[in-house]
Short mmCIF file of C-alpha atoms in Angstrom, two decimals:
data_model
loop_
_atom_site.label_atom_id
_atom_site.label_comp_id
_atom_site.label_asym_id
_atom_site.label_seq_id
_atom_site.Cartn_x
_atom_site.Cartn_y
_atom_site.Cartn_z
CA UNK A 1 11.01 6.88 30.73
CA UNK A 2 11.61 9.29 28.27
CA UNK A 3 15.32 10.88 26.57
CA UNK A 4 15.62 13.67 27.77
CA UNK A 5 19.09 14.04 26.94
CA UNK A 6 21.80 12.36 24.34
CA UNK A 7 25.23 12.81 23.51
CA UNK A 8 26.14 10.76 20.42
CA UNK A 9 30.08 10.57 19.86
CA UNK A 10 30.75 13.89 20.77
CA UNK A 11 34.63 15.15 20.86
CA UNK A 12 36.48 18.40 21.15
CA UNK A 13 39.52 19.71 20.33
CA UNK A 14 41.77 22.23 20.70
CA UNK A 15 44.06 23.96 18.18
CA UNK A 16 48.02 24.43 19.90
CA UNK A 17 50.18 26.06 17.54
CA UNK A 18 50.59 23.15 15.12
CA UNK A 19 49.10 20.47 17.40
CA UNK A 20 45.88 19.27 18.79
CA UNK A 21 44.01 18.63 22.32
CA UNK A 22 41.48 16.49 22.08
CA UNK A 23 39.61 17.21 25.37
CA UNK A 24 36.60 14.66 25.09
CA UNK A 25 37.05 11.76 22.86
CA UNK A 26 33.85 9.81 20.93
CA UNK A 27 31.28 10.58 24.21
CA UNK A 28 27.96 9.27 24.50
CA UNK A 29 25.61 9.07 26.55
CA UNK A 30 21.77 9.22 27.69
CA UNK A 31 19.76 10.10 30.32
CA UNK A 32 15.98 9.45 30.91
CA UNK A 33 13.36 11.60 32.51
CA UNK A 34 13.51 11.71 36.36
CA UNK A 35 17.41 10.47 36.09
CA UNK A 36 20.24 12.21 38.91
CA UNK A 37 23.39 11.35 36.95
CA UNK A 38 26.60 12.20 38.53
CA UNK A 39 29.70 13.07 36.53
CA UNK A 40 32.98 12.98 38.37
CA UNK A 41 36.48 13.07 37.68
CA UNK A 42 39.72 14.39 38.29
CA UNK A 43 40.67 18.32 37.41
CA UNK A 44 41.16 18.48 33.65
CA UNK A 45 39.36 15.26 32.45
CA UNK A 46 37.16 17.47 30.31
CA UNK A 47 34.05 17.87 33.19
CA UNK A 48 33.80 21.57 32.04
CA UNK A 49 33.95 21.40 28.32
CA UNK A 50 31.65 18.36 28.91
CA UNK A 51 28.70 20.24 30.73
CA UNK A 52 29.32 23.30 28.40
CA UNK A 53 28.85 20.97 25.53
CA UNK A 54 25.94 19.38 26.86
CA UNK A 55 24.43 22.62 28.53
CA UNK A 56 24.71 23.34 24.49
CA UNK A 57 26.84 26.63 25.97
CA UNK A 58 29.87 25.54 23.36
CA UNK A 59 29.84 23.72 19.88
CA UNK A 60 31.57 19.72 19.75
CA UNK A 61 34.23 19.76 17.32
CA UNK A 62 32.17 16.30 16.08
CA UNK A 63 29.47 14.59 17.43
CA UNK A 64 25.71 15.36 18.05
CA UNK A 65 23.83 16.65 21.13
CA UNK A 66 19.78 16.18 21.50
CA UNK A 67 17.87 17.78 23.84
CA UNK A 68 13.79 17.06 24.11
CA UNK A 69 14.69 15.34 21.30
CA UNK A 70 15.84 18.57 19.20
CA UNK A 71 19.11 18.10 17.70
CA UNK A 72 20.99 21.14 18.74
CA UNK A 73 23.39 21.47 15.85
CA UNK A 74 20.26 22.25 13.12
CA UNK A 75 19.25 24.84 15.57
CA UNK A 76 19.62 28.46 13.88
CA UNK A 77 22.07 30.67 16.54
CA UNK A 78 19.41 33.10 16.35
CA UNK A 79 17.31 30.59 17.81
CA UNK A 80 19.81 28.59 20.82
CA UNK A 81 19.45 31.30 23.11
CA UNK A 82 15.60 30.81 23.22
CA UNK A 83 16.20 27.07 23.44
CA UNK A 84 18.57 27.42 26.42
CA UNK A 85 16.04 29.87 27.92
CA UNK A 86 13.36 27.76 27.49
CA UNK A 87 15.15 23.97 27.69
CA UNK A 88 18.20 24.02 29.96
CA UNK A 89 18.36 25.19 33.62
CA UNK A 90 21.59 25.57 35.24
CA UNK A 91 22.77 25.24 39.12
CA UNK A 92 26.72 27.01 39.59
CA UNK A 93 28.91 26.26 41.69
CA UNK A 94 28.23 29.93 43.32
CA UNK A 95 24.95 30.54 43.56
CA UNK A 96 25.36 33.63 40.81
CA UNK A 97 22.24 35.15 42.59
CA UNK A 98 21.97 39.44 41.77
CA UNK A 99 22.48 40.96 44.54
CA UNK A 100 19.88 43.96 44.04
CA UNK A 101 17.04 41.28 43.45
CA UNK A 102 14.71 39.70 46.44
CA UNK A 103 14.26 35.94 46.50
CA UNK A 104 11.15 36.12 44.30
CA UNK A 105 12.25 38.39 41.73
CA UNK A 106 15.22 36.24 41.21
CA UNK A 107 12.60 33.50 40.12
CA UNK A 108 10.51 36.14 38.12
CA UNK A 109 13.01 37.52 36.21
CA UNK A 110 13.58 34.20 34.45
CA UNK A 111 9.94 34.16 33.63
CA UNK A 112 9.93 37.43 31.95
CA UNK A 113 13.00 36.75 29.84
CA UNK A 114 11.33 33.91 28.40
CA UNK A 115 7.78 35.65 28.30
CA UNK A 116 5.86 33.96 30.49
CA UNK A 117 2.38 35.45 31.76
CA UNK A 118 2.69 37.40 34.95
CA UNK A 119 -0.32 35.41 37.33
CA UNK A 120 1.09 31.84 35.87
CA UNK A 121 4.44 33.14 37.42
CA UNK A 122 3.86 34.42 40.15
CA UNK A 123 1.77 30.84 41.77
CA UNK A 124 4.86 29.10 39.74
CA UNK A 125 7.49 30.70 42.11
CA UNK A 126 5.58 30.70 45.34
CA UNK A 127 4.70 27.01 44.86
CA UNK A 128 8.86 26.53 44.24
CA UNK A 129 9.86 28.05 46.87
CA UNK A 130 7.46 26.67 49.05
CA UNK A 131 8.69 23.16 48.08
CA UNK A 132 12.43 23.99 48.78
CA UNK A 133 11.10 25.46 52.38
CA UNK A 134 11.93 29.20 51.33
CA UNK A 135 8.42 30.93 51.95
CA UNK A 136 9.37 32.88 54.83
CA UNK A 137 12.63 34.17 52.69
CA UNK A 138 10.88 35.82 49.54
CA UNK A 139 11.17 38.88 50.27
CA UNK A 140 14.61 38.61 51.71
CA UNK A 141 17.90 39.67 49.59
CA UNK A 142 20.53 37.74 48.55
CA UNK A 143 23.03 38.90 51.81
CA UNK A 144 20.80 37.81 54.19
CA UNK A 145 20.90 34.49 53.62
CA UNK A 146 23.11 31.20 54.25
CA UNK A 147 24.91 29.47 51.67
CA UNK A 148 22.33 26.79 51.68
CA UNK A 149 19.26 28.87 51.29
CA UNK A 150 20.87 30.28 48.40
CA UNK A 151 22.00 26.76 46.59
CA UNK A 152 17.97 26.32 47.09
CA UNK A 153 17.10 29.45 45.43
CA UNK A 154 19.50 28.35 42.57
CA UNK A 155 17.28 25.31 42.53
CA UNK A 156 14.26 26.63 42.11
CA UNK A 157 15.32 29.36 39.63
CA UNK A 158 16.48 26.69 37.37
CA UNK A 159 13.42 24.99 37.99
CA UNK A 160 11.64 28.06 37.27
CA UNK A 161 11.31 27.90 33.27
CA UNK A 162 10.38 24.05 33.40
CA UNK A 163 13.28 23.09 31.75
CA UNK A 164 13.87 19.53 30.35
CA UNK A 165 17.59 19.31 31.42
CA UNK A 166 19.36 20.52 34.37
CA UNK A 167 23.16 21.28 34.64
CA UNK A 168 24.09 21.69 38.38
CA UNK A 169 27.96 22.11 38.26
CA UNK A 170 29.58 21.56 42.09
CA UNK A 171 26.44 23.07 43.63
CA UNK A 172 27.52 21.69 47.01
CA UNK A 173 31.25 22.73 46.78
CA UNK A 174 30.64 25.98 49.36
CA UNK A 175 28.23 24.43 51.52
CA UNK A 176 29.20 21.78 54.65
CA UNK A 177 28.28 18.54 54.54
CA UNK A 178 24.51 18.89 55.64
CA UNK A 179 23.76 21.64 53.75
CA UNK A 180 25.07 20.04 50.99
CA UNK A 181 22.86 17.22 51.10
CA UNK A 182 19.95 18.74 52.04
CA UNK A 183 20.70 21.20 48.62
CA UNK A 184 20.98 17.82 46.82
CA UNK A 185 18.17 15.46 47.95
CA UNK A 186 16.18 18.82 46.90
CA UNK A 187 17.40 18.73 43.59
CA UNK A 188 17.32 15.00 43.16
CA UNK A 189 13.32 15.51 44.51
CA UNK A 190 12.71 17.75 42.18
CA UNK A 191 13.77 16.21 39.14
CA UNK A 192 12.13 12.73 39.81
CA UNK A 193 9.02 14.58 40.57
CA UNK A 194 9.07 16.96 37.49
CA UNK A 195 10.01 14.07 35.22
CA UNK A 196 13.42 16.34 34.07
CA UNK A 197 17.11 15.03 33.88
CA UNK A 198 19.95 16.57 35.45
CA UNK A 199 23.63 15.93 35.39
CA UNK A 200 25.61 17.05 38.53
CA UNK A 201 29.50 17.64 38.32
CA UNK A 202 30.90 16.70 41.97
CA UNK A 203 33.72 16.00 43.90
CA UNK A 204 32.18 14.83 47.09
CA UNK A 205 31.63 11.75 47.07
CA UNK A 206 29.13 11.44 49.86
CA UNK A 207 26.72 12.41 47.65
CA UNK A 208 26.19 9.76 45.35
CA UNK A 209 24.52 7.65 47.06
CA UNK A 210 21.30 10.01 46.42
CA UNK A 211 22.12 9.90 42.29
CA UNK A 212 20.74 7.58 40.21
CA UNK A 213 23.63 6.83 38.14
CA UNK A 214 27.66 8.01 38.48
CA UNK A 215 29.51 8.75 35.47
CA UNK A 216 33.55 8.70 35.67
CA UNK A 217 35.14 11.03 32.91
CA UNK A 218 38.80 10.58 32.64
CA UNK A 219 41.16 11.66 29.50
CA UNK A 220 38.19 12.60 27.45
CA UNK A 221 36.30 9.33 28.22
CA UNK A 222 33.17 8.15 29.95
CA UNK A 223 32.48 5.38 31.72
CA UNK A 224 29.81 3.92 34.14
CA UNK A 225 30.50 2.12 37.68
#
């Protein structure tokens, strides 16, 4: 299996007046192609400035971050947006779905910001959603559905530019216990299928069973259990 993903000594800190927070602290780590990692911890062990760092949303104070095997640091700003476009798909915690779009077009839209061909697209997102058991919901808006049929159509939007690396940050935190696994053995699917890596931030603990790896962050450290 292929990197997909590498954090090499990556730290971050905060200016305070006349002091310093380091939030994250010398990370590394790696993860492969078809790799579920978990990432938990407890609130303010640096999960969030992790996966923004990672998601390469903010800048490590040191460090370096490769994606695809691209280190993101030489990348030119003008050019990270079209990397995150094209590399990176994200899951939320809240689906973030726009409310004036149908199922579909949610999918769509992501191929025509990164300029994908409109026939390739359009077989791309019907053949997504018909994995993640949405078919009979294209059409449908975002109100009319559950919050599990919306963590799906997360899924498959971040699925939708074939990214190499997916950031799913507490996808299952507003859904009950089945949904939530359900929304997670999808995702896990997905990414050993597709040969992509994905990090997930949780809490709930009853899903790691169905990760391939779990991560604890604590102080600004990592380690593996």
């Amino acid at each position: 299996m292929s990197i997909k993903l590498e954090l090499e000594n990556i730290s971050k800190v905060y200016k305070d007046g006349d002091s310093s927070i380091k939030v994250l602290d010398e990370v590394s780590l790696q993860v492969k192609s078809g790799e579920l990692v978990a990432l938990v911890g407890p609130s303010g062990s640096g999960k969030s400035t992790f996966l923004s760092i990672a998601g390469a949303l903010l800048s490590p104070s040191s460090g370096r971050l490769f994606i695809d095997n691209i280190e993101i640091s030489k990348l030119p700003p003008s050019k990270l947006t079209e990397f995150r476009l094209s590399k990176i798909g994200f899951i939320f915690q809240m689906s973030n779905l726009l409310p004036y779009l149908t199922v579909k077009d949610q999918l769509l839209l992501i191929s025509e910001l990164t300029g994908g061909q409109t026939t390739v697209a359009n077989q791309k997102a019907d053949e997504l959603l018909e994995r993640l058991g949405l078919t009979n919901r294209k059409m449908n808006y975002p109100e009319n559905l559950s919050g599990g049929e919306k963590q799906r159509v997360a899924i498959a939007r971040a699925f939708m530019n074939d990214p190499e690396v997916i950031f799913a940050d507490e996808p299952t935190a507003s859904l009950d216990a089945e949904r939530g696994r359900t929304v997670v053995e999808m995702l896990a699917n997905e990414v050993k299928k597709r040969n992509k890596a994905a990090i997930m931030v949780t809490h709930d603990k009853r899903m790691l069973d169905l990760c391939n790896r779990v991560i604890f962050i604590e102080n600004g450290r990592l380690t593996e259990k």
